[in-house]
PDB file of C-alpha atoms in Angstrom:
ATOM      1  CA  MET A   1     -62.805 243.414 -56.992  1.00 47.00           C
ATOM      2  CA  ILE A   2     -64.225 241.422 -54.070  1.00 48.00           C
ATOM      3  CA  ASP A   3     -62.212 239.616 -51.419  1.00 48.00           C
ATOM      4  CA  LEU A   4     -63.809 236.177 -51.261  1.00 45.00           C
ATOM      5  CA  ASN A   5     -61.809 235.281 -48.164  1.00 50.00           C
ATOM      6  CA  ASP A   6     -64.283 237.139 -45.972  1.00 53.00           C
ATOM      7  CA  GLU A   7     -67.338 235.300 -44.725  1.00 70.00           C
ATOM      8  CA  ALA A   8     -69.697 237.897 -46.185  1.00 75.00           C
ATOM      9  CA  VAL A   9     -68.438 240.880 -48.138  1.00 84.00           C
ATOM     10  CA  ASP A  10     -70.139 244.245 -48.359  1.00 88.00           C
ATOM     11  CA  PHE A  11     -70.951 245.300 -51.918  1.00 92.00           C
ATOM     12  CA  LYS A  12     -72.128 248.869 -52.450  1.00 94.00           C
ATOM     13  CA  ILE A  13     -73.951 249.921 -55.622  1.00 95.00           C
ATOM     14  CA  VAL A  14     -74.573 253.604 -56.393  1.00 94.00           C
ATOM     15  CA  LEU A  15     -77.053 255.051 -58.875  1.00 93.00           C
ATOM     16  CA  ILE A  16     -75.983 258.238 -60.637  1.00 90.00           C
ATOM     17  CA  GLY A  17     -77.667 260.328 -63.296  1.00 87.00           C
ATOM     18  CA  PRO A  18     -79.189 263.720 -63.978  1.00 84.00           C
ATOM     19  CA  GLU A  19     -81.941 264.956 -61.702  1.00 81.00           C
ATOM     20  CA  ASN A  20     -85.326 263.394 -62.375  1.00 81.00           C
ATOM     21  CA  SER A  21     -83.847 260.627 -64.545  1.00 85.00           C
ATOM     22  CA  GLY A  22     -85.578 257.831 -62.621  1.00 89.00           C
ATOM     23  CA  LYS A  23     -82.911 256.788 -60.096  1.00 88.00           C
ATOM     24  CA  SER A  24     -85.281 256.773 -57.108  1.00 87.00           C
ATOM     25  CA  ALA A  25     -87.974 254.924 -59.060  1.00 89.00           C
ATOM     26  CA  ILE A  26     -85.428 252.256 -60.049  1.00 92.00           C
ATOM     27  CA  ILE A  27     -84.375 251.835 -56.392  1.00 90.00           C
ATOM     28  CA  ASN A  28     -88.041 251.423 -55.427  1.00 89.00           C
ATOM     29  CA  SER A  29     -88.531 248.834 -58.206  1.00 91.00           C
ATOM     30  CA  ILE A  30     -85.457 246.861 -57.149  1.00 91.00           C
ATOM     31  CA  PHE A  31     -86.737 246.706 -53.568  1.00 88.00           C
ATOM     32  CA  GLY A  32     -90.368 246.230 -54.578  1.00 87.00           C
ATOM     33  CA  LYS A  33     -91.427 248.918 -52.120  1.00 79.00           C
ATOM     34  CA  TYR A  34     -91.104 252.592 -51.293  1.00 77.00           C
ATOM     35  CA  ILE A  35     -87.529 253.481 -50.342  1.00 72.00           C
ATOM     36  CA  SER A  36     -86.891 256.802 -52.007  1.00 65.00           C
ATOM     37  CA  THR A  37     -89.232 259.697 -52.767  1.00 57.00           C
ATOM     38  CA  VAL A  38     -90.275 259.891 -56.416  1.00 56.00           C
ATOM     39  CA  SER A  39     -91.445 263.255 -57.672  1.00 50.00           C
ATOM     40  CA  GLU A  40     -91.890 265.105 -60.934  1.00 59.00           C
ATOM     41  CA  VAL A  41     -90.016 267.940 -59.251  1.00 48.00           C
ATOM     42  CA  GLY A  42     -86.318 267.663 -60.070  1.00 50.00           C
ATOM     43  CA  GLY A  43     -83.823 267.638 -57.224  1.00 50.00           C
ATOM     44  CA  THR A  44     -86.039 265.818 -54.702  1.00 50.00           C
ATOM     45  CA  THR A  45     -83.181 263.547 -53.564  1.00 53.00           C
ATOM     46  CA  LYS A  46     -80.436 265.623 -51.969  1.00 53.00           C
ATOM     47  CA  MET A  47     -78.322 263.547 -49.586  1.00 58.00           C
ATOM     48  CA  PRO A  48     -77.489 259.943 -50.543  1.00 65.00           C
ATOM     49  CA  ILE A  49     -80.139 257.407 -49.466  1.00 75.00           C
ATOM     50  CA  LYS A  50     -78.594 254.047 -48.489  1.00 80.00           C
ATOM     51  CA  LYS A  51     -80.539 250.811 -48.142  1.00 77.00           C
ATOM     52  CA  PHE A  52     -79.441 247.216 -47.496  1.00 80.00           C
ATOM     53  CA  TRP A  53     -81.006 244.928 -50.129  1.00 84.00           C
ATOM     54  CA  GLY A  54     -79.990 241.487 -48.918  1.00 82.00           C
ATOM     55  CA  GLN A  55     -77.339 238.821 -48.909  1.00 86.00           C
ATOM     56  CA  ILE A  56     -76.705 236.575 -51.909  1.00 84.00           C
ATOM     57  CA  LYS A  57     -74.485 233.563 -52.441  1.00 82.00           C
ATOM     58  CA  ILE A  58     -71.589 234.335 -54.770  1.00 81.00           C
ATOM     59  CA  GLY A  59     -69.213 231.461 -54.062  1.00 74.00           C
ATOM     60  CA  LYS A  60     -69.493 228.082 -55.733  1.00 75.00           C
ATOM     61  CA  SER A  61     -68.564 225.987 -52.722  1.00 74.00           C
ATOM     62  CA  LYS A  62     -71.401 224.173 -50.962  1.00 78.00           C
ATOM     63  CA  LYS A  63     -69.247 223.408 -47.955  1.00 81.00           C
ATOM     64  CA  ASN A  64     -68.057 226.977 -47.262  1.00 80.00           C
ATOM     65  CA  PRO A  65     -70.217 229.238 -49.406  1.00 80.00           C
ATOM     66  CA  LYS A  66     -69.274 232.884 -49.877  1.00 84.00           C
ATOM     67  CA  PHE A  67     -71.861 235.628 -49.623  1.00 87.00           C
ATOM     68  CA  ALA A  68     -72.163 239.293 -50.542  1.00 88.00           C
ATOM     69  CA  LYS A  69     -74.272 241.828 -48.679  1.00 92.00           C
ATOM     70  CA  LEU A  70     -75.769 244.185 -51.259  1.00 92.00           C
ATOM     71  CA  SER A  71     -76.517 247.806 -50.451  1.00 92.00           C
ATOM     72  CA  PHE A  72     -77.883 250.370 -52.880  1.00 93.00           C
ATOM     73  CA  VAL A  73     -77.308 254.113 -52.678  1.00 92.00           C
ATOM     74  CA  ASP A  74     -79.663 256.558 -54.399  1.00 87.00           C
ATOM     75  CA  LEU A  75     -77.682 259.699 -55.190  1.00 86.00           C
ATOM     76  CA  GLY A  76     -79.173 263.080 -55.960  1.00 79.00           C
ATOM     77  CA  GLY A  77     -79.074 264.300 -59.554  1.00 74.00           C
ATOM     78  CA  LEU A  78     -75.680 265.688 -60.452  1.00 69.00           C
ATOM     79  CA  TYR A  79     -76.811 267.998 -63.241  1.00 60.00           C
ATOM     80  CA  ALA A  80     -80.048 269.869 -63.855  1.00 53.00           C
ATOM     81  CA  GLY A  81     -79.712 269.901 -67.620  1.00 50.00           C
ATOM     82  CA  GLU A  82     -77.453 270.371 -70.611  1.00 49.00           C
ATOM     83  CA  LYS A  83     -76.926 274.119 -70.219  1.00 51.00           C
ATOM     84  CA  LYS A  84     -77.117 274.286 -66.439  1.00 51.00           C
ATOM     85  CA  SER A  85     -74.359 273.892 -63.914  1.00 47.00           C
ATOM     86  CA  PRO A  86     -74.175 271.124 -61.306  1.00 50.00           C
ATOM     87  CA  ILE A  87     -77.081 271.418 -58.870  1.00 51.00           C
ATOM     88  CA  MET A  88     -75.185 270.104 -55.862  1.00 50.00           C
ATOM     89  CA  VAL A  89     -72.879 272.188 -53.769  1.00 56.00           C
ATOM     90  CA  GLY A  90     -70.713 271.849 -50.686  1.00 66.00           C
ATOM     91  CA  ARG A  91     -71.370 269.013 -48.280  1.00 69.00           C
ATOM     92  CA  ILE A  92     -73.978 267.319 -50.497  1.00 70.00           C
ATOM     93  CA  LEU A  93     -71.557 267.112 -53.425  1.00 71.00           C
ATOM     94  CA  ASP A  94     -68.781 265.884 -51.108  1.00 78.00           C
ATOM     95  CA  GLU A  95     -71.050 263.121 -49.736  1.00 80.00           C
ATOM     96  CA  THR A  96     -72.063 262.129 -53.268  1.00 79.00           C
ATOM     97  CA  TYR A  97     -68.479 261.752 -54.457  1.00 82.00           C
ATOM     98  CA  LYS A  98     -67.560 259.892 -51.252  1.00 88.00           C
ATOM     99  CA  GLU A  99     -70.331 257.371 -52.010  1.00 88.00           C
ATOM    100  CA  ILE A 100     -69.077 256.974 -55.595  1.00 89.00           C
ATOM    101  CA  ASP A 101     -65.517 256.525 -54.331  1.00 91.00           C
ATOM    102  CA  ASN A 102     -66.598 253.819 -51.839  1.00 93.00           C
ATOM    103  CA  ALA A 103     -68.853 251.982 -54.298  1.00 93.00           C
ATOM    104  CA  HIS A 104     -68.043 248.661 -55.921  1.00 94.00           C
ATOM    105  CA  LEU A 105     -70.417 249.201 -58.846  1.00 95.00           C
ATOM    106  CA  ILE A 106     -71.957 252.239 -60.527  1.00 95.00           C
ATOM    107  CA  ILE A 107     -75.360 252.230 -62.206  1.00 96.00           C
ATOM    108  CA  HIS A 108     -75.505 255.160 -64.623  1.00 94.00           C
ATOM    109  CA  VAL A 109     -79.151 256.072 -65.266  1.00 94.00           C
ATOM    110  CA  VAL A 110     -79.985 257.798 -68.552  1.00 93.00           C
ATOM    111  CA  ASP A 111     -83.444 259.352 -68.877  1.00 92.00           C
ATOM    112  CA  GLY A 112     -84.912 257.645 -71.934  1.00 92.00           C
ATOM    113  CA  LYS A 113     -87.149 260.620 -72.668  1.00 91.00           C
ATOM    114  CA  LYS A 114     -84.248 263.085 -72.734  1.00 90.00           C
ATOM    115  CA  GLY A 115     -81.425 260.890 -73.974  1.00 90.00           C
ATOM    116  CA  LEU A 116     -77.752 261.209 -73.138  1.00 88.00           C
ATOM    117  CA  SER A 117     -76.506 264.706 -72.319  1.00 85.00           C
ATOM    118  CA  LYS A 118     -72.939 265.759 -73.148  1.00 87.00           C
ATOM    119  CA  SER A 119     -72.242 266.475 -69.469  1.00 82.00           C
ATOM    120  CA  PHE A 120     -73.177 262.938 -68.481  1.00 83.00           C
ATOM    121  CA  GLU A 121     -71.277 261.422 -71.363  1.00 89.00           C
ATOM    122  CA  LYS A 122     -68.174 263.217 -70.038  1.00 88.00           C
ATOM    123  CA  LEU A 123     -68.944 262.181 -66.452  1.00 85.00           C
ATOM    124  CA  HIS A 124     -69.388 258.547 -67.525  1.00 89.00           C
ATOM    125  CA  HIS A 125     -65.936 258.442 -69.127  1.00 89.00           C
ATOM    126  CA  LEU A 126     -64.391 260.227 -66.135  1.00 87.00           C
ATOM    127  CA  LEU A 127     -65.881 257.652 -63.746  1.00 86.00           C
ATOM    128  CA  LYS A 128     -64.874 254.781 -66.007  1.00 89.00           C
ATOM    129  CA  TYR A 129     -61.219 255.778 -66.235  1.00 89.00           C
ATOM    130  CA  ARG A 130     -60.704 257.472 -62.872  1.00 87.00           C
ATOM    131  CA  TYR A 131     -62.379 254.912 -60.640  1.00 86.00           C
ATOM    132  CA  GLN A 132     -61.915 251.782 -62.773  1.00 89.00           C
ATOM    133  CA  LYS A 133     -65.183 250.334 -61.466  1.00 92.00           C
ATOM    134  CA  PRO A 134     -67.776 248.379 -63.390  1.00 94.00           C
ATOM    135  CA  ILE A 135     -70.575 250.557 -64.729  1.00 94.00           C
ATOM    136  CA  ILE A 136     -74.015 249.363 -65.771  1.00 96.00           C
ATOM    137  CA  VAL A 137     -75.845 251.821 -68.006  1.00 96.00           C
ATOM    138  CA  VAL A 138     -79.616 251.837 -67.546  1.00 96.00           C
ATOM    139  CA  ILE A 139     -82.005 253.610 -69.902  1.00 95.00           C
ATOM    140  CA  SER A 140     -85.045 254.522 -67.807  1.00 94.00           C
ATOM    141  CA  LYS A 141     -88.648 255.364 -68.679  1.00 93.00           C
ATOM    142  CA  SER A 142     -88.890 253.019 -71.678  1.00 93.00           C
ATOM    143  CA  ASP A 143     -92.674 253.078 -71.313  1.00 92.00           C
ATOM    144  CA  LEU A 144     -92.547 256.761 -72.353  1.00 92.00           C
ATOM    145  CA  ILE A 145     -90.411 256.170 -75.461  1.00 91.00           C
ATOM    146  CA  ASP A 146     -91.872 255.423 -78.886  1.00 89.00           C
ATOM    147  CA  ALA A 147     -91.269 251.706 -79.538  1.00 85.00           C
ATOM    148  CA  ASN A 148     -89.629 252.487 -82.893  1.00 85.00           C
ATOM    149  CA  ASN A 149     -87.022 254.709 -81.220  1.00 91.00           C
ATOM    150  CA  ILE A 150     -85.933 252.466 -78.334  1.00 92.00           C
ATOM    151  CA  ASN A 151     -83.356 250.446 -80.279  1.00 92.00           C
ATOM    152  CA  ASP A 152     -81.938 253.572 -81.954  1.00 93.00           C
ATOM    153  CA  LEU A 153     -81.543 255.213 -78.543  1.00 93.00           C
ATOM    154  CA  LYS A 154     -79.962 252.069 -77.083  1.00 94.00           C
ATOM    155  CA  ASN A 155     -77.490 251.784 -79.980  1.00 94.00           C
ATOM    156  CA  HIS A 156     -76.600 255.490 -79.793  1.00 94.00           C
ATOM    157  CA  ILE A 157     -75.934 255.362 -76.042  1.00 94.00           C
ATOM    158  CA  GLU A 158     -73.941 252.117 -76.270  1.00 95.00           C
ATOM    159  CA  LYS A 159     -71.764 253.624 -78.999  1.00 95.00           C
ATOM    160  CA  ARG A 160     -71.176 256.929 -77.153  1.00 94.00           C
ATOM    161  CA  LEU A 161     -70.480 255.344 -73.754  1.00 94.00           C
ATOM    162  CA  GLU A 162     -68.809 252.160 -75.017  1.00 92.00           C
ATOM    163  CA  ASN A 163     -71.006 250.263 -72.577  1.00 93.00           C
ATOM    164  CA  LYS A 164     -73.812 247.729 -72.823  1.00 93.00           C
ATOM    165  CA  THR A 165     -77.191 249.144 -71.748  1.00 96.00           C
ATOM    166  CA  ILE A 166     -80.283 247.772 -70.038  1.00 97.00           C
ATOM    167  CA  ILE A 167     -83.646 249.265 -70.976  1.00 96.00           C
ATOM    168  CA  THR A 168     -85.958 249.682 -67.977  1.00 96.00           C
ATOM    169  CA  SER A 169     -89.406 250.850 -66.998  1.00 94.00           C
ATOM    170  CA  THR A 170     -90.467 251.202 -63.390  1.00 91.00           C
ATOM    171  CA  ILE A 171     -94.102 251.174 -64.503  1.00 92.00           C
ATOM    172  CA  THR A 172     -93.943 247.781 -66.267  1.00 93.00           C
ATOM    173  CA  TYR A 173     -90.814 246.528 -64.406  1.00 93.00           C
ATOM    174  CA  GLN A 174     -89.172 245.902 -67.776  1.00 95.00           C
ATOM    175  CA  GLY A 175     -85.450 245.305 -67.328  1.00 96.00           C
ATOM    176  CA  ILE A 176     -85.431 245.243 -63.508  1.00 95.00           C
ATOM    177  CA  THR A 177     -84.800 241.476 -63.345  1.00 96.00           C
ATOM    178  CA  GLU A 178     -82.130 241.814 -66.053  1.00 97.00           C
ATOM    179  CA  LEU A 179     -80.486 244.569 -64.000  1.00 97.00           C
ATOM    180  CA  LEU A 180     -80.430 242.403 -60.854  1.00 94.00           C
ATOM    181  CA  ASN A 181     -79.097 239.414 -62.821  1.00 94.00           C
ATOM    182  CA  THR A 182     -76.340 241.590 -64.316  1.00 96.00           C
ATOM    183  CA  ILE A 183     -75.346 242.763 -60.828  1.00 94.00           C
ATOM    184  CA  ILE A 184     -75.226 239.158 -59.591  1.00 90.00           C
ATOM    185  CA  GLU A 185     -73.110 238.079 -62.581  1.00 90.00           C
ATOM    186  CA  LEU A 186     -70.633 240.891 -61.868  1.00 89.00           C
ATOM    187  CA  LEU A 187     -70.463 239.759 -58.238  1.00 85.00           C
ATOM    188  CA  LYS A 188     -69.608 236.212 -59.253  1.00 80.00           C
ATOM    189  CA  LYS A 189     -66.657 237.284 -61.419  1.00 76.00           C
TER     190      LYS A 189
END
């Protein structure tokens, strides 16, 4: 996945999900500051928003350590809802798929309030088998989900996507550290 022969390798991470699923809020939480506009109005993010996060050590050697330069890309929502068509067209959609194609890792954001839509279940499997890239599934907005339903939702999504999930909240920062640690572990493999 990563060529450790380079002094510092670029590692691009893209966030995908339906519009208004919490992708921009997760980016802001990862950076600890405002990077991407967060709005209750769906479709606020149109063109991909790229931001360099930092450089981390991924090699085990103390003499000649290896590093990765992490960049995150906030992509606009690909679908407006279960019965609606894709909301992106033309150049915006082309740019979005170019970012996915050039990414090393995909973070698939599922809106915890709305659950997993059929269209995004299909997209997840398409990305998984077409691109053969690691995918981290994040369930967002856990602070808005009834505590009794969180584990049921997590189990349902893990079963449907055949992927481990991380439950997050950008209000309480639940799961953000786990997400970063998971990214770092994938980098070290």
